[in-house]
Short mmCIF file of C-alpha atoms in Angstrom, two decimals:
data_model
loop_
_atom_site.label_atom_id
_atom_site.label_comp_id
_atom_site.label_asym_id
_atom_site.label_seq_id
_atom_site.Cartn_x
_atom_site.Cartn_y
_atom_site.Cartn_z
CA UNK A 1 98.90 -27.68 -13.53
CA UNK A 2 96.19 -29.93 -14.91
CA UNK A 3 98.87 -32.09 -16.51
CA UNK A 4 100.61 -32.59 -13.15
CA UNK A 5 97.32 -33.50 -11.55
CA UNK A 6 96.72 -36.11 -14.24
CA UNK A 7 100.20 -37.53 -13.71
CA UNK A 8 99.60 -37.73 -9.96
CA UNK A 9 96.31 -39.47 -10.59
CA UNK A 10 97.98 -42.01 -12.90
CA UNK A 11 100.74 -42.63 -10.35
CA UNK A 12 98.15 -43.14 -7.63
CA UNK A 13 96.20 -45.60 -9.79
CA UNK A 14 99.38 -47.56 -10.55
CA UNK A 15 100.32 -47.66 -6.86
CA UNK A 16 96.79 -48.66 -5.95
CA UNK A 17 96.84 -51.42 -8.57
CA UNK A 18 100.21 -52.66 -7.31
CA UNK A 19 98.88 -52.80 -3.76
CA UNK A 20 95.88 -54.76 -4.97
CA UNK A 21 98.12 -57.27 -6.80
CA UNK A 22 100.37 -57.59 -3.74
CA UNK A 23 97.35 -58.20 -1.54
CA UNK A 24 96.06 -60.88 -3.90
CA UNK A 25 99.48 -62.55 -3.98
CA UNK A 26 99.70 -62.46 -0.19
CA UNK A 27 96.20 -63.93 0.09
CA UNK A 28 97.07 -66.79 -2.26
CA UNK A 29 100.33 -67.43 -0.38
CA UNK A 30 98.47 -67.54 2.91
CA UNK A 31 95.92 -69.98 1.48
CA UNK A 32 98.75 -72.25 0.32
CA UNK A 33 100.39 -72.18 3.75
CA UNK A 34 97.08 -72.96 5.47
CA UNK A 35 96.39 -75.89 3.15
CA UNK A 36 99.91 -77.28 3.71
CA UNK A 37 99.44 -77.00 7.48
CA UNK A 38 96.12 -78.83 7.24
CA UNK A 39 97.80 -81.62 5.25
CA UNK A 40 100.54 -81.96 7.86
CA UNK A 41 97.95 -82.09 10.65
CA UNK A 42 95.98 -84.75 8.77
CA UNK A 43 99.13 -86.77 8.12
CA UNK A 44 100.16 -86.47 11.77
CA UNK A 45 96.72 -87.62 12.92
CA UNK A 46 96.82 -90.62 10.58
CA UNK A 47 100.31 -91.49 11.81
CA UNK A 48 99.28 -91.23 15.46
CA UNK A 49 96.27 -93.51 14.87
CA UNK A 50 98.49 -96.11 13.17
CA UNK A 51 100.99 -96.12 16.04
CA UNK A 52 98.17 -96.32 18.61
CA UNK A 53 96.84 -99.59 17.12
#
């Protein structure tokens, strides 16, 4: 029974590690999307100032 407990523990650690990696990947993806949105907003503001002149 100890062996099965160790296997369960290893499986849990792998699943936990996978969740952590997925969370990190999602965080990086979100940061990229936010930075792209900020660039588009900045470009749109610059364009609107040029057309207003």
